[in-house]
Coordinates of C-alpha atoms in Angstrom, one line a residue:
X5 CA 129.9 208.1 136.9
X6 CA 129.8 207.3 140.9
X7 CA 132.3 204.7 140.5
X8 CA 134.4 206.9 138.1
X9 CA 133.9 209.6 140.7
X10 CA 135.3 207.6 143.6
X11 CA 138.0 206.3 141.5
X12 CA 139.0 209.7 141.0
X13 CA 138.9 211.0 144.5
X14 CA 141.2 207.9 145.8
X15 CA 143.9 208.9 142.9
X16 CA 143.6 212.3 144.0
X17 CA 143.9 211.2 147.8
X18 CA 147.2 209.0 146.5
X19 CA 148.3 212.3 144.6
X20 CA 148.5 214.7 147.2
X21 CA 149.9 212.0 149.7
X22 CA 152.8 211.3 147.5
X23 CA 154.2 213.5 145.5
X24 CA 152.9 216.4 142.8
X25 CA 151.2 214.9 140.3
X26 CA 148.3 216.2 137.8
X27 CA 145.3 213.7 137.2
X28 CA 142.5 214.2 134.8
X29 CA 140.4 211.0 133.7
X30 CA 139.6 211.2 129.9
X31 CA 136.3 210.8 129.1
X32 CA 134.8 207.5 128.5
X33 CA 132.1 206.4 126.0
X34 CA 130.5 203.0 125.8
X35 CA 129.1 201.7 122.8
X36 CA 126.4 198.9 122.6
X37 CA 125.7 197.7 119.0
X38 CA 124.4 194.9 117.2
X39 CA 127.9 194.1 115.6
X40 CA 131.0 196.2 114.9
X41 CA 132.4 193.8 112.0
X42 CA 129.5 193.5 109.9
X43 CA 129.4 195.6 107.0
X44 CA 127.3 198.8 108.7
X45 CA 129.0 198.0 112.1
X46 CA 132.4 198.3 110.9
X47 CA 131.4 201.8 109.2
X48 CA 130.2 203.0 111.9
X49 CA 132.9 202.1 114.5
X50 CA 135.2 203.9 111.8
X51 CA 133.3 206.9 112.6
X52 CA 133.2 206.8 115.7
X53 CA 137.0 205.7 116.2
X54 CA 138.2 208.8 114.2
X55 CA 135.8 211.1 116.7
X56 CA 137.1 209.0 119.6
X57 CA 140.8 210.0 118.9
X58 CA 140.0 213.0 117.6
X59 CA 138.9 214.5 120.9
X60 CA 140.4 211.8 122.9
X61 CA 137.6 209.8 124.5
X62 CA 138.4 206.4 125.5
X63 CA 135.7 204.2 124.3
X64 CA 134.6 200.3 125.1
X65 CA 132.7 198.5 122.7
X66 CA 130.1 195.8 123.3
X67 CA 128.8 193.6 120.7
X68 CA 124.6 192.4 121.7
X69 CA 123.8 190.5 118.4
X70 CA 120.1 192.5 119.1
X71 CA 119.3 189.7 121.8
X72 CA 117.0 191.4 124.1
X73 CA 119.2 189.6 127.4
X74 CA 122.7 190.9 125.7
X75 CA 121.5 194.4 124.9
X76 CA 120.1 195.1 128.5
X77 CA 122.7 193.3 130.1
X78 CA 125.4 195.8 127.8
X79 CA 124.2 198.9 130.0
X80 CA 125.1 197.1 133.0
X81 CA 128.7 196.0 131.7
X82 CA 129.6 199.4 130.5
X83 CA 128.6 201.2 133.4
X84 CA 130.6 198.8 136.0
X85 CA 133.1 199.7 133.2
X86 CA 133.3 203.3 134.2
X87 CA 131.9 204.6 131.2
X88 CA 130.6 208.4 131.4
X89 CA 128.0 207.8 128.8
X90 CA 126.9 204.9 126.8
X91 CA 125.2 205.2 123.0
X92 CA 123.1 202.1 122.1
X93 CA 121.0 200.2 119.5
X94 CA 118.6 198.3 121.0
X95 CA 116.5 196.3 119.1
X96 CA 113.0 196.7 121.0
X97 CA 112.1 200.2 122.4
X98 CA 110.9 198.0 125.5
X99 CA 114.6 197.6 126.5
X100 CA 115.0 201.2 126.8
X101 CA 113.4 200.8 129.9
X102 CA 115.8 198.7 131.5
X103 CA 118.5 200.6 129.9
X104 CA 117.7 204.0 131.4
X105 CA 117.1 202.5 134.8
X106 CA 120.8 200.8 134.8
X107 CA 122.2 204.6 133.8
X108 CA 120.0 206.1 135.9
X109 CA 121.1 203.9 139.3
X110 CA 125.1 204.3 137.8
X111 CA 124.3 208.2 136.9
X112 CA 126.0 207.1 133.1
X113 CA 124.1 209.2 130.6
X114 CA 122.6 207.5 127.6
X115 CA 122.0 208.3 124.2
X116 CA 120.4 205.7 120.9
X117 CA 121.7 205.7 117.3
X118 CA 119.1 204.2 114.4
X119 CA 116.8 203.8 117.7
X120 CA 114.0 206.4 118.8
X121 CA 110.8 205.6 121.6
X122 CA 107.8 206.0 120.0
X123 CA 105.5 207.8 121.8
X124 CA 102.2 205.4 121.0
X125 CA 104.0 202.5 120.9
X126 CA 105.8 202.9 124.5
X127 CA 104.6 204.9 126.6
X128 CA 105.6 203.8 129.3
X129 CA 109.2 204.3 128.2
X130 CA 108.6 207.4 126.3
X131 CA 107.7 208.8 129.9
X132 CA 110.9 207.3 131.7
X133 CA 112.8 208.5 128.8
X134 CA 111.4 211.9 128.8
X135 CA 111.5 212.2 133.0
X136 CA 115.5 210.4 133.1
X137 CA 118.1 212.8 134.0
X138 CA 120.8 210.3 132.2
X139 CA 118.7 209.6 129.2
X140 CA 119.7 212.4 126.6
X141 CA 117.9 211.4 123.3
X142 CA 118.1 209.7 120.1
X143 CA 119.6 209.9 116.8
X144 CA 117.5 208.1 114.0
X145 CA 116.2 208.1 110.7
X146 CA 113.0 209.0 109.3
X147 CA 112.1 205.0 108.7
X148 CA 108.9 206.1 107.0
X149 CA 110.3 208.4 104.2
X150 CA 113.0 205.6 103.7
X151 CA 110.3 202.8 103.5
X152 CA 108.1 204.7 101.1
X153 CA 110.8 206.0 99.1
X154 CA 112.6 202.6 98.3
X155 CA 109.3 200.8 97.2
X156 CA 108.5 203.9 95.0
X157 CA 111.7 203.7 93.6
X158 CA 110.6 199.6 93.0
X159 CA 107.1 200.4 91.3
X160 CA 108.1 203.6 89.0
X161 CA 111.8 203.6 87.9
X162 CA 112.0 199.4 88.1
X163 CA 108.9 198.3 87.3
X164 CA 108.4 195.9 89.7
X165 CA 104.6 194.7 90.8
X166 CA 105.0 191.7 93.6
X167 CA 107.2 192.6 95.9
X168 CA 108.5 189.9 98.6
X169 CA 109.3 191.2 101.9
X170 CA 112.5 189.7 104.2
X171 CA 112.9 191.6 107.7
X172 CA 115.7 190.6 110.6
X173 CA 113.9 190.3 113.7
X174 CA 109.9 190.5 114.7
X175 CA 109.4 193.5 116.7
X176 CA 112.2 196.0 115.9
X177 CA 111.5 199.1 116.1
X178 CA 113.2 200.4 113.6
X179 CA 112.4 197.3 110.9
X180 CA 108.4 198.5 112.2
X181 CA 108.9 202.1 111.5
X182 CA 110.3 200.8 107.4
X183 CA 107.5 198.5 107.1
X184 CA 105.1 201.4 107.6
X185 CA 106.7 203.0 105.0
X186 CA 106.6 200.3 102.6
X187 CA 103.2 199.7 103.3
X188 CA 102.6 203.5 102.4
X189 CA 104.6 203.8 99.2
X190 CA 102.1 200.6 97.7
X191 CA 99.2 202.9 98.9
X192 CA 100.6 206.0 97.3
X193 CA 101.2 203.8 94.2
X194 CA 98.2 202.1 93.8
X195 CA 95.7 204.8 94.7
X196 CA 97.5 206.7 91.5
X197 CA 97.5 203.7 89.6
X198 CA 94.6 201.6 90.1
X199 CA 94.7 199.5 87.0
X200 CA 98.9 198.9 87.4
X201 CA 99.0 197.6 91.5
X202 CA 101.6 196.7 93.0
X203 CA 101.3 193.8 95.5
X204 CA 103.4 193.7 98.9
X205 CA 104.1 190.6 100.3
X206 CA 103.9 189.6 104.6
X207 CA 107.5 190.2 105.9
X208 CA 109.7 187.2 106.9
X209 CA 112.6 187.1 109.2
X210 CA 116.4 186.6 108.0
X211 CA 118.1 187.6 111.5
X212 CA 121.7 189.3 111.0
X213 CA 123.6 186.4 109.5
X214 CA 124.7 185.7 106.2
X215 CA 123.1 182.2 106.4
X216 CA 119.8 183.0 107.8
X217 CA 119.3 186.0 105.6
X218 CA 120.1 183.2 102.8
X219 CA 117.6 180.3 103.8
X220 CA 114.7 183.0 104.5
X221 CA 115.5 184.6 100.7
X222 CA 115.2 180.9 99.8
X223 CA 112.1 180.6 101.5
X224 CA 110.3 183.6 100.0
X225 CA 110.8 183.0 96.7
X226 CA 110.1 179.3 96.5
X227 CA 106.5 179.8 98.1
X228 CA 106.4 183.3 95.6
X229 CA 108.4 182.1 92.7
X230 CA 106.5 185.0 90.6
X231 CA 108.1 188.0 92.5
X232 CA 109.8 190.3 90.7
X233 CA 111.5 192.5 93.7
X234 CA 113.1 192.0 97.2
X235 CA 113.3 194.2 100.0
X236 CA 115.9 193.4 102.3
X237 CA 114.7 195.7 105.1
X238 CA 118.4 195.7 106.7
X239 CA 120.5 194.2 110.0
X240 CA 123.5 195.2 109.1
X241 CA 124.6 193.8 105.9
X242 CA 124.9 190.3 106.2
X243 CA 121.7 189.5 105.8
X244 CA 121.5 191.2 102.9
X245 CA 124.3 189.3 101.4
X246 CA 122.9 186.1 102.1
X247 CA 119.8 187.3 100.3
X248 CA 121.7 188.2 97.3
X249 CA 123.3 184.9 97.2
X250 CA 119.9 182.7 97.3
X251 CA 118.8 184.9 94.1
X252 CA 122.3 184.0 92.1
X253 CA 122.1 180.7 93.0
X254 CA 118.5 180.4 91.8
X255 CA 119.8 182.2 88.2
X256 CA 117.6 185.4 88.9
X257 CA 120.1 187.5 89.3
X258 CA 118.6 191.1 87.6
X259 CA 115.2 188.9 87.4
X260 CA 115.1 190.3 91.2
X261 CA 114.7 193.5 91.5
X262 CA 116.5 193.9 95.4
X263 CA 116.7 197.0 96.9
X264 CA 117.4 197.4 100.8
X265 CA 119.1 200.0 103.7
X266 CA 122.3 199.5 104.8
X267 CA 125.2 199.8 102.1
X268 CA 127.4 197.7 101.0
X269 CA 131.3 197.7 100.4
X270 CA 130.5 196.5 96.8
X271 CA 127.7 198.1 95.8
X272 CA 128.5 199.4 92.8
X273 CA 129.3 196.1 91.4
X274 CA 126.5 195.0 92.2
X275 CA 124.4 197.7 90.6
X276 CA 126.2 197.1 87.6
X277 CA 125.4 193.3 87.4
X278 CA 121.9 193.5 88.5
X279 CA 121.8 192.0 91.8
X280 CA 120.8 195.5 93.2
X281 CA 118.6 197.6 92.0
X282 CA 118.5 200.5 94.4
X283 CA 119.9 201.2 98.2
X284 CA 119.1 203.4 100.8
X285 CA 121.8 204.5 103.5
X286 CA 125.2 206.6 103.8
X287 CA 124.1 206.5 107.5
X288 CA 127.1 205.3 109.5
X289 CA 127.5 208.9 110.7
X290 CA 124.2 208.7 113.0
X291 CA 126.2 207.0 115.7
X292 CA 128.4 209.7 115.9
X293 CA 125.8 212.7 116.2
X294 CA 124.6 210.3 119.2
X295 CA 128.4 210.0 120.3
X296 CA 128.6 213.9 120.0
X297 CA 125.6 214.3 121.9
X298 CA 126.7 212.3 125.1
X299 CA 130.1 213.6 124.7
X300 CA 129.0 217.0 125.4
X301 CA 126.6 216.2 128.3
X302 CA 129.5 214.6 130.0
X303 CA 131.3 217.6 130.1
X304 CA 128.1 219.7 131.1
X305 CA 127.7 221.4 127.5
X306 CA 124.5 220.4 126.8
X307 CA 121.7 219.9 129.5
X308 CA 119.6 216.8 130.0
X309 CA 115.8 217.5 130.0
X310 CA 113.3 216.2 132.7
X311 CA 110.1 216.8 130.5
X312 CA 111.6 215.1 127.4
X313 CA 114.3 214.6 125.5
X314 CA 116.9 215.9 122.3
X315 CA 115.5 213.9 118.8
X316 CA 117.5 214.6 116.1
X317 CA 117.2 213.1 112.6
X318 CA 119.4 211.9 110.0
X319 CA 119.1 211.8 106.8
X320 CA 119.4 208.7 104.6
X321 CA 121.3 208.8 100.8
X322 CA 119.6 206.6 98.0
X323 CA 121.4 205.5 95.0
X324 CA 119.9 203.7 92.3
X325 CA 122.9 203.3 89.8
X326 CA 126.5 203.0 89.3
X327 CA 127.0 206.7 88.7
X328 CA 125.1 207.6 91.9
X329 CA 127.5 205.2 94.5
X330 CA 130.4 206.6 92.5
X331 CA 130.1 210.2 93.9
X332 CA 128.8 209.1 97.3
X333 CA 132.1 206.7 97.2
X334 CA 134.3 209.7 96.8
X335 CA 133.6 210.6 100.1
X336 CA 132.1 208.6 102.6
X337 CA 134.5 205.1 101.8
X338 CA 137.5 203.6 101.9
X339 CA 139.7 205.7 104.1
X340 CA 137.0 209.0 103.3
X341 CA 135.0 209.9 105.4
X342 CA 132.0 212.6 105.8
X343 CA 134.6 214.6 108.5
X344 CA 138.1 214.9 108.9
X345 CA 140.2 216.0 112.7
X346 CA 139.4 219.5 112.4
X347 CA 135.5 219.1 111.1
X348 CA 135.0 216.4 114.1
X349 CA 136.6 219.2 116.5
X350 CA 134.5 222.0 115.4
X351 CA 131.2 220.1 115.2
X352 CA 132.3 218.9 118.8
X353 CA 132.0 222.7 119.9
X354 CA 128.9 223.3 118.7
X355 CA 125.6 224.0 120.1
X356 CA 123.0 221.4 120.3
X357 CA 120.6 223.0 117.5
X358 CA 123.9 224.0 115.3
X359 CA 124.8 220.2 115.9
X360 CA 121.7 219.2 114.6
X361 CA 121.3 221.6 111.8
X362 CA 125.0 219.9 110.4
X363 CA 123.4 216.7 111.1
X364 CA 120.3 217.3 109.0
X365 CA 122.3 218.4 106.1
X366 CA 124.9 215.5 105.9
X367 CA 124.7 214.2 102.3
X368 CA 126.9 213.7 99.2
X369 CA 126.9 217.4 98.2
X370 CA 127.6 218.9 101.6
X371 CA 130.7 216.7 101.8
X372 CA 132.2 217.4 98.2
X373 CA 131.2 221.7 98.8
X374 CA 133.7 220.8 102.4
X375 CA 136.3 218.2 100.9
X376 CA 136.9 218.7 96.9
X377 CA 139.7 220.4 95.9

């Protein structure tokens, strides 16, 4: 903001000095993200592109891989950048700190997608975050919910009773926040069913790549060749792939039960053959709340809080069968998506709690009651 500041005062200096001119810098949004060709990247920077030229915001996009080095360092790039306002998903919560304290120094407001501080965990960020003028909040998932849901979905519509567990990277705080969950659905299950437990294996790591999330699938299963389920906790896609792919290789495709967040292109293939059983997600849109969010600060619409922070939550989609992906297909792939130009614009004029009311209601239903003819 300083430097976009000064850069607008010299034009404005050159302006007057020369001949009449009208100058007005657009807006500019940084986003830092894990990966924005991967099969949930790619989704969401086809959200965020529509919104971007929708309301014309430049944007610059920065791909961190979840390194802890390349995600700081990203808040430092797109500020020298110019950008008004970054939105980020950091991998640890401890980066935050670093984070706010780049946009804090370059007065660049700062929003997360799929990211929020924990209070216990953090603290010490949780309070920076709370006392930043530049941080503005957090758009996330209830990981908990989604965590017990998907294992509940494993133990009483698929049966399953040994369940192997394949995470991305030790630490994340949103792969922490699932694994709670998990944890929480076997509970739930076998407290109800004491004679019929279900059995939840120690997570491993795949990391975002097809290859890694292949040799750690590998690795699960030939140490617990008697699993009958997989959760692919997420990353983005690719690990997920690669997971599928040690399974078919191994001829246990549908022998697996594999469930996991983050859909993909195919899915309803692969519900039909067996090697998914059941997927959380449908939440590319949460980058574009947080997108929404700093948009609006920028141009002074919303007010940034020195005692805390906005937290808004999206909801996640599960489908568990062909017929389910087809109707959330109708409208949130291929070219569809949850908003069109004049939806984007409106939710754009909103009010923080009407912003976050649409937000909450996002699902397969409130599309087709906005978009079926």
């Amino acid at each position: 903001m300083k430097r976009k500041l000064i850069a607008a005062l010299l034009a404005a200096v050159m302006v007057f000095a020369s001949a009449p001119a009208v100058f007005a810098a657009p807006i500019k949004i940084g986003i830092s993200i894990w990966s924005s060709t991967d099969t949930l990247g790619s989704e969401c920077k086809r959200m965020i592109d529509a919104a971007a030229k929708a309301l014309g915001v430049e944007t610059q996009w920065v791909d961190q891989a979840h390194i802890s080095e390349q995600v700081t360092a990203s808040a430092e790039t797109l500020a020298l950048a110019g950008c008004d306002g970054i939105i980020i998903c950091n991998s640890a919560s401890a980066e935050m700190g670093s984070v706010i304290k780049t946009c804090d120094e370059n007065e660049v407001y700062v929003a997360q997608f799929f990211r929020v501080i924990d209070k216990d965990a953090n603290p010490d960020e949780y309070k920076q975050a709370s006392e930043s003028k530049y941080y503005v909040g957090a758009v996330h998932e209830s990981e908990f919910d989604n965590g017990k849901n998907l294992v509940l979905i494993l133990a009483g519509q698929k049966g399953c009773r040994k369940i192997g567990l394949e995470g991305w990277e030790p630490g994340d705080a949103t792969f922490l926040g699932r694994w709670e969950g998990y944890k929480a659905g076997v509970e739930a299950w076998n407290a109800e069913h004491p004679d019929d437990k279900v059995v939840l294996l120690d997570p491993q790591y795949g990391r975002t790549t097809t290859d890694t999330g292949r040799a750690t699938a590998e690795a699960i299963i030939d140490a617990n060749p008697d699993i009958d389920a997989l959760i692919v906790a997420g990353g983005g896609g690719d690990t997920l792939l690669g997971a599928i792919a040690a399974i078919e290789a191994k001829g246990l495709t549908g022998k697996i039960a594999v469930v996991s967040t983050d859909f993909l292109p195919d899915l309803d293939e692969k519900l039909k053959n067996g090697a998914m059983a059941a997927e959380s997600g449908g939440h590319y849109a949460d980058p574009f709340f947080a997108f929404l969010m700093v948009y609006n600060t920028v141009r002074g619409k919303y007010e940034t809080k020195t005692d805390g922070f906005h937290d808004m939550v999206f909801p996640y989609m599960y489908v568990a069968s062909p017929e389910d992906y087809a109707k959330y297909a109708e409208f949130f792939t291929g070219n569809a998506l949850p908003y069109n130009e004049d939806e984007i614009k409106a939710l754009a004029e909103m009010s923080y709690d009407d912003l976050a009311a649409a937000c909450a209601k996002l699902s397969v239903e409130d599309a087709a009651s906005r978009h079926s003819k």
